[in-house]
Coordinates of C-alpha atoms in Angstrom, one line a residue:
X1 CA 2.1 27.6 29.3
X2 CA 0.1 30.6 27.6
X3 CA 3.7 31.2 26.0
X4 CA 4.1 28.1 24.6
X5 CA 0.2 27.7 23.1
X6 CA 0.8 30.9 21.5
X7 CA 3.9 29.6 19.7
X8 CA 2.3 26.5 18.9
X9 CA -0.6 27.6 17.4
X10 CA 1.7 29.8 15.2
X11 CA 3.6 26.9 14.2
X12 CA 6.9 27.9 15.2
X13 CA 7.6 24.1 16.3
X14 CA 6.3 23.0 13.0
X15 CA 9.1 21.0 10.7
X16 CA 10.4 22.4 7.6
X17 CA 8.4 20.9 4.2
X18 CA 10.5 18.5 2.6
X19 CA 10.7 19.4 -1.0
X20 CA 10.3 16.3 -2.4
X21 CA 7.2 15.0 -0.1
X22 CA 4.1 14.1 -1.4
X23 CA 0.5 13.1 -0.6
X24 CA -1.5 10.6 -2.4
X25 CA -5.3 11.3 -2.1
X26 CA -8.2 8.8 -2.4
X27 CA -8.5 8.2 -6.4
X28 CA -11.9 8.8 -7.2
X29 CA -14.2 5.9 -8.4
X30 CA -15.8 6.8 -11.7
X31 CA -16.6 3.1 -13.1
X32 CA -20.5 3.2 -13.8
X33 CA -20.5 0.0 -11.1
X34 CA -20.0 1.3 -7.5
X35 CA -19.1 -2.4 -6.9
X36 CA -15.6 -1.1 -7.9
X37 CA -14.5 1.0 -5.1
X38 CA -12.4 -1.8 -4.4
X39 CA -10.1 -0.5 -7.4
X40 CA -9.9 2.9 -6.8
X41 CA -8.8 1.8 -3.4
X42 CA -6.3 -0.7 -4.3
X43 CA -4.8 1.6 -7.2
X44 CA -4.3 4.3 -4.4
X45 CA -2.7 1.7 -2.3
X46 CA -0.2 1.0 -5.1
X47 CA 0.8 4.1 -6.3
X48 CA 2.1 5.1 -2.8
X49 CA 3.7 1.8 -2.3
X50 CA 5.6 2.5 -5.8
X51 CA 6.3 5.6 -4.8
X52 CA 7.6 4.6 -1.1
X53 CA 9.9 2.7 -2.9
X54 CA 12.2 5.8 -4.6
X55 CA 14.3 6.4 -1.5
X56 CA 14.8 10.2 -2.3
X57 CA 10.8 10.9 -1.9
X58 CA 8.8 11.6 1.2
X59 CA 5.6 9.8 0.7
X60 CA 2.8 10.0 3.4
X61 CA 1.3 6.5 4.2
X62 CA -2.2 5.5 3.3
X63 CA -4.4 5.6 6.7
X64 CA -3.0 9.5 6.9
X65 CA -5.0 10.3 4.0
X66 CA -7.7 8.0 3.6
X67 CA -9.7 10.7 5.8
X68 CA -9.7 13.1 2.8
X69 CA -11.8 11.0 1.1
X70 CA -14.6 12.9 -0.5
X71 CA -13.5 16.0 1.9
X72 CA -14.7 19.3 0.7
X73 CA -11.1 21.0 2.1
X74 CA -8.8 22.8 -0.6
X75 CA -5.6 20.8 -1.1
X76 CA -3.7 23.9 -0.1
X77 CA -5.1 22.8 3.2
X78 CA -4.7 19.1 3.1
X79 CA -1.0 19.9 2.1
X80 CA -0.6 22.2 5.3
X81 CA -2.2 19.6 7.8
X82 CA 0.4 16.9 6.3
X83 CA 2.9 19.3 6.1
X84 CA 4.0 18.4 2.3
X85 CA 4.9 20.0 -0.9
X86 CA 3.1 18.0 -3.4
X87 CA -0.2 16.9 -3.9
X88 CA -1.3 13.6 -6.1
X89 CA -5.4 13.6 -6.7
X90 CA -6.8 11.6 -9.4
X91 CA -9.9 9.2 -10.9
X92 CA -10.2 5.6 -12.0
X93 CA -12.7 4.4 -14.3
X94 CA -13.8 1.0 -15.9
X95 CA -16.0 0.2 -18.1
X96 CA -16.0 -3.6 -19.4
X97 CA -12.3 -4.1 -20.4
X98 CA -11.4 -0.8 -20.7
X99 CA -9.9 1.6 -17.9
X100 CA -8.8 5.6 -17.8
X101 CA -6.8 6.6 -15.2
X102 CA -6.3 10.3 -14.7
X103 CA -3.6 12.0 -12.6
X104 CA -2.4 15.2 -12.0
X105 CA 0.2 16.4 -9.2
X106 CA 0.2 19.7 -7.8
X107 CA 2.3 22.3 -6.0
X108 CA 0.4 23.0 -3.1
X109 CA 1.5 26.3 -2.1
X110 CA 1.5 27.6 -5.2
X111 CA -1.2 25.6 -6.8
X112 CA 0.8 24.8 -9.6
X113 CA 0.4 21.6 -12.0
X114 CA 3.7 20.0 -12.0
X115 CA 2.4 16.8 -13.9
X116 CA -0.9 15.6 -15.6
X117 CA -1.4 13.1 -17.2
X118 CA -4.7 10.9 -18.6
X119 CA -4.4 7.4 -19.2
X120 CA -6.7 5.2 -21.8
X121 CA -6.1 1.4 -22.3
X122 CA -7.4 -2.3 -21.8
X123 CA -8.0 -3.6 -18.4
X124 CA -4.9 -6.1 -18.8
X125 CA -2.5 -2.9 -18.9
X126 CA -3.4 -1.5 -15.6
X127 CA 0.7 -2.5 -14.2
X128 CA 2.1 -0.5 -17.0
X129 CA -0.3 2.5 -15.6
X130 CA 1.0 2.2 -12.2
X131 CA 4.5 1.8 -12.9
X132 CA 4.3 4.8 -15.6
X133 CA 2.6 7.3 -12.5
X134 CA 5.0 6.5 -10.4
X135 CA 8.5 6.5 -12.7
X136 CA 7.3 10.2 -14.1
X137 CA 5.9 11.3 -10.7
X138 CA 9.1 10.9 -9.2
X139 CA 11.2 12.8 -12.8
X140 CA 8.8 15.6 -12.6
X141 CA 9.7 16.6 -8.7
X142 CA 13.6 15.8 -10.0
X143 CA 14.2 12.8 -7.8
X144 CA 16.9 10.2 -7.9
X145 CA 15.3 6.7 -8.8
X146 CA 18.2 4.1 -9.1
X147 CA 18.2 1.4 -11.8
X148 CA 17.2 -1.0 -9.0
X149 CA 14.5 0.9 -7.4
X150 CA 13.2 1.0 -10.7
X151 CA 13.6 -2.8 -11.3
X152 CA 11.1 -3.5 -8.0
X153 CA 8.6 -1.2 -9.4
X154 CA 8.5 -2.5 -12.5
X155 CA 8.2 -5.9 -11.3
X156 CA 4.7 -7.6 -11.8
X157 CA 2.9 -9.6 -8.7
X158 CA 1.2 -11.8 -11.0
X159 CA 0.5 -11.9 -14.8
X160 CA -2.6 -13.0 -14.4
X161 CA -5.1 -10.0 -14.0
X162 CA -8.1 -11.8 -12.9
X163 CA -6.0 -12.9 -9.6
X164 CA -4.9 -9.4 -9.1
X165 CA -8.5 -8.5 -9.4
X166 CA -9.1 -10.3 -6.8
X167 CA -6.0 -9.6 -4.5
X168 CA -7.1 -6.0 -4.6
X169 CA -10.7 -6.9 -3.8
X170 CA -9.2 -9.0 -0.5
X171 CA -7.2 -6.0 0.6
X172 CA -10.4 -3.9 0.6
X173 CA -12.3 -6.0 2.8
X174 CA -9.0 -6.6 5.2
X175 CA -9.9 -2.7 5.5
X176 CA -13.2 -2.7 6.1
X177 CA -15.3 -4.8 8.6
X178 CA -12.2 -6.8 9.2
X179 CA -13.7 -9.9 11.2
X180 CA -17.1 -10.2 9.1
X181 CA -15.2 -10.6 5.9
X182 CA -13.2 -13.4 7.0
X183 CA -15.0 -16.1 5.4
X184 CA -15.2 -14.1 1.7
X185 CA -11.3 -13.1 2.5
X186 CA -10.6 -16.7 2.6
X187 CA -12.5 -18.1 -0.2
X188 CA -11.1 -15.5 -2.7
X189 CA -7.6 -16.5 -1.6
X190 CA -8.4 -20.1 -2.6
X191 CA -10.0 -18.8 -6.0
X192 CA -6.5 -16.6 -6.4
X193 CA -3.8 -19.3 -5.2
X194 CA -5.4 -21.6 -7.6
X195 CA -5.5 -19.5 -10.7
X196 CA -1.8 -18.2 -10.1
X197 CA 0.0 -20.9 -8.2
X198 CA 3.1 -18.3 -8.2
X199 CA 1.7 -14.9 -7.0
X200 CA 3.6 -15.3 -4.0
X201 CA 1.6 -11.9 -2.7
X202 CA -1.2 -13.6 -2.6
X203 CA 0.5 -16.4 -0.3
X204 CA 2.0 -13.4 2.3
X205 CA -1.5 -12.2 2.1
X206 CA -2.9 -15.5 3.1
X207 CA -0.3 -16.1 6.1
X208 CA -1.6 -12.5 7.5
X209 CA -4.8 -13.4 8.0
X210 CA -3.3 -16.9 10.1
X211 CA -0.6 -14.7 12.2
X212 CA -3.8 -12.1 13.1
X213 CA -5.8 -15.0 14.4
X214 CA -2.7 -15.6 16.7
X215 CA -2.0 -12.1 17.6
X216 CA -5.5 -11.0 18.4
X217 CA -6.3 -14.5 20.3
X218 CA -9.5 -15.2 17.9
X219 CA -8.9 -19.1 18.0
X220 CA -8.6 -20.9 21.4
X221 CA -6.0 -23.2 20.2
X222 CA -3.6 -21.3 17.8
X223 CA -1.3 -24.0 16.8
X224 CA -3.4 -24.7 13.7
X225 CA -3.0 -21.5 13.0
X226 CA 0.7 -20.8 13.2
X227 CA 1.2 -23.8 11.1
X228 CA -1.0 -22.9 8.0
X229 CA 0.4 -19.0 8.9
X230 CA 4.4 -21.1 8.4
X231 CA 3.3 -22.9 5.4
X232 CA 1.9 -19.9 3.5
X233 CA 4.1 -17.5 4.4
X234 CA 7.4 -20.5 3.3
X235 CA 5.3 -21.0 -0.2
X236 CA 5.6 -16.9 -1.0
X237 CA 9.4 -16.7 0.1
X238 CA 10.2 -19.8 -1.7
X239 CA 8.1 -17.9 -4.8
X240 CA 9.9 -14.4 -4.2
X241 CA 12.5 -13.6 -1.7
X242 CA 13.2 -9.9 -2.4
X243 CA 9.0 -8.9 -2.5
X244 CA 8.7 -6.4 0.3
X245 CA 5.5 -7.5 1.0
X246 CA 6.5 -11.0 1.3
X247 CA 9.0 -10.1 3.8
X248 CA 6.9 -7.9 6.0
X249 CA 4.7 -10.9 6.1
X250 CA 7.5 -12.8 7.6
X251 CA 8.6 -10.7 9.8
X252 CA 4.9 -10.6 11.2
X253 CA 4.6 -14.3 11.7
X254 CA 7.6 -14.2 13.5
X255 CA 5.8 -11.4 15.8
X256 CA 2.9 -12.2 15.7
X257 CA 2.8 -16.1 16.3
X258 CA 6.5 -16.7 18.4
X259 CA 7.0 -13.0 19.6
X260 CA 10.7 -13.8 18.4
X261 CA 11.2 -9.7 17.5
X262 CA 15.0 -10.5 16.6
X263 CA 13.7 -12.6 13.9
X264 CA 10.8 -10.1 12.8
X265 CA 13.3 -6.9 12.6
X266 CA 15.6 -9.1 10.5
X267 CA 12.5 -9.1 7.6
X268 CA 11.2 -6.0 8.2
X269 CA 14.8 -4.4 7.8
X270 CA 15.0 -5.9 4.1
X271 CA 11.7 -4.8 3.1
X272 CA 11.9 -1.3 4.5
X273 CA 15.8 -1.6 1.7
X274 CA 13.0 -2.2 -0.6
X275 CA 10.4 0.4 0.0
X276 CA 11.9 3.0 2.3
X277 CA 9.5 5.3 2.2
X278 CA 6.8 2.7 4.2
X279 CA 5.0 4.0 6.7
X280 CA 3.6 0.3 7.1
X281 CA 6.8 -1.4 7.1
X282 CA 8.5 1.7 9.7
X283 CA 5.3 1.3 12.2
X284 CA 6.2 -2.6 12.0
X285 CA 9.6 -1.8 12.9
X286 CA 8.6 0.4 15.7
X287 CA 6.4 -2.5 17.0
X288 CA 9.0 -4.8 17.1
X289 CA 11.4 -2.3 19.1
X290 CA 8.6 -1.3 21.7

């Protein structure tokens, strides 16, 4: 047993770094209105989702390093707890319509800037910035991205950037103090659905919060609940069929609401084709199979 600790602690059981793996920290708030810690958030959450969906990266999912968050550790660290190559650090700020955005990826081991890169336009362009991070992230560490992996990237949730203001505000409070946001969670789904009657996001978003009343028995009678859960989660695929978010939605009514697993894998198959590198969409998957 002493044998074995030793070994451990030296790492000798510790796998190989993938070359082409890669850690997105916490994007730093900088707007002068703390209020929008919500974007910083969400633009984090997007840049590894756009990133998990370039097959030949490694990308670390989002609740692994959302405890860096303000850490004081050196990323040569951070990198050797995660065990990848590549670190991705960066700020967001707003002010009125206008946003910077500032990157840079580094080399962990050898503390080497393989891209940098500082962004400055309007509000409204905020897509273009988080398609551009992710399409030269994955050039600069010489990795494979396919025409159609490009194509999902690229792709827009909604034109309208008032709604996707809001999306991303509704994703931040899903994350913190889950049950005593509900009420503000619904409300700015309303606001959203009825700006942008197509962000079919917004409607996989909205059938969540019905399939988690099911699933964690907050309701009494749920049948009201798998119902509006049905109808939301029918609107987005009707709206779009291929969104990986849309289709781990699905899968999770059929989980959480019928416990029909068979059904659930059969989504949550399609949107891992999507985003393979989705540590949400594999721990879905693994629920499904347990």
């Amino acid at each position: 047993a002493i044998g074995f600790s030793y070994l451990f602690k030296n790492e000798l059981f510790k796998p190989s770094i993938n070359s082409k793996s890669i850690a997105v920290l916490p994007f730093d708030n900088y707007s002068p209105n703390a209020d929008d810690e919500y974007l910083s958030a969400g633009f984090t959450e997007v840049i590894i989702a756009n990133l998990a969906k370039v097959k030949d990266l490694m990308v670390i999912s989002r609740t692994s390093v959302m405890r860096y968050k303000n850490t004081k550790m050196s990323l040569k660290d951070i990198a050797d707890e995660l065990n990848v190559a590549h670190i991705l650090e960066g700020s967001i700020q707003r002010t009125n319509n206008k946003i910077r955005v500032v990157g840079q990826l580094i080399e962990a081991n050898s503390d080497k800037h393989v891209w940098a890169e500082t962004y400055d336009a309007n509000f409204d362009d905020i897509f273009s910035i988080q398609t551009s991070i992710a399409t030269e992230i994955a050039s600069a560490l010489k990795s494979q991205i396919t025409d159609s992996e490009k194509s999902i990237i690229q792709k827009k949730e909604t034109d309208n950037i008032q709604a996707y203001e809001m999306y991303l505000k509704v994703k931040e409070l899903k994350r913190t103090n889950y049950s005593e946001n509900a009420a503000i969670r619904k409300e700015l789904l309303k606001k959203i659905i009825a700006i942008d009657s197509k962000f079919a996001e917004a409607y996989a978003l909205a059938s969540l919060e019905y399939s988690n009343k099911v699933q964690f028995g907050i309701e009494k009678n749920s049948d009201e609940s798998k119902v509006k859960s049905k109808n939301f989660i029918q609107k987005a695929f009707e709206l779009n069929p291929e969104s990986p978010e849309v289709r781990s939605a699905y899968g999770y009514y059929h989980y959480a609401c019928y416990r029909d697993y068979t059904r659930a894998l059969e989504h949550y198959m399609y949107a891992l084709s999507k985003e393979p590198g989705s540590a949400d969409i594999n721990a879905r998957i693994g629920f499904a199979h347990r």
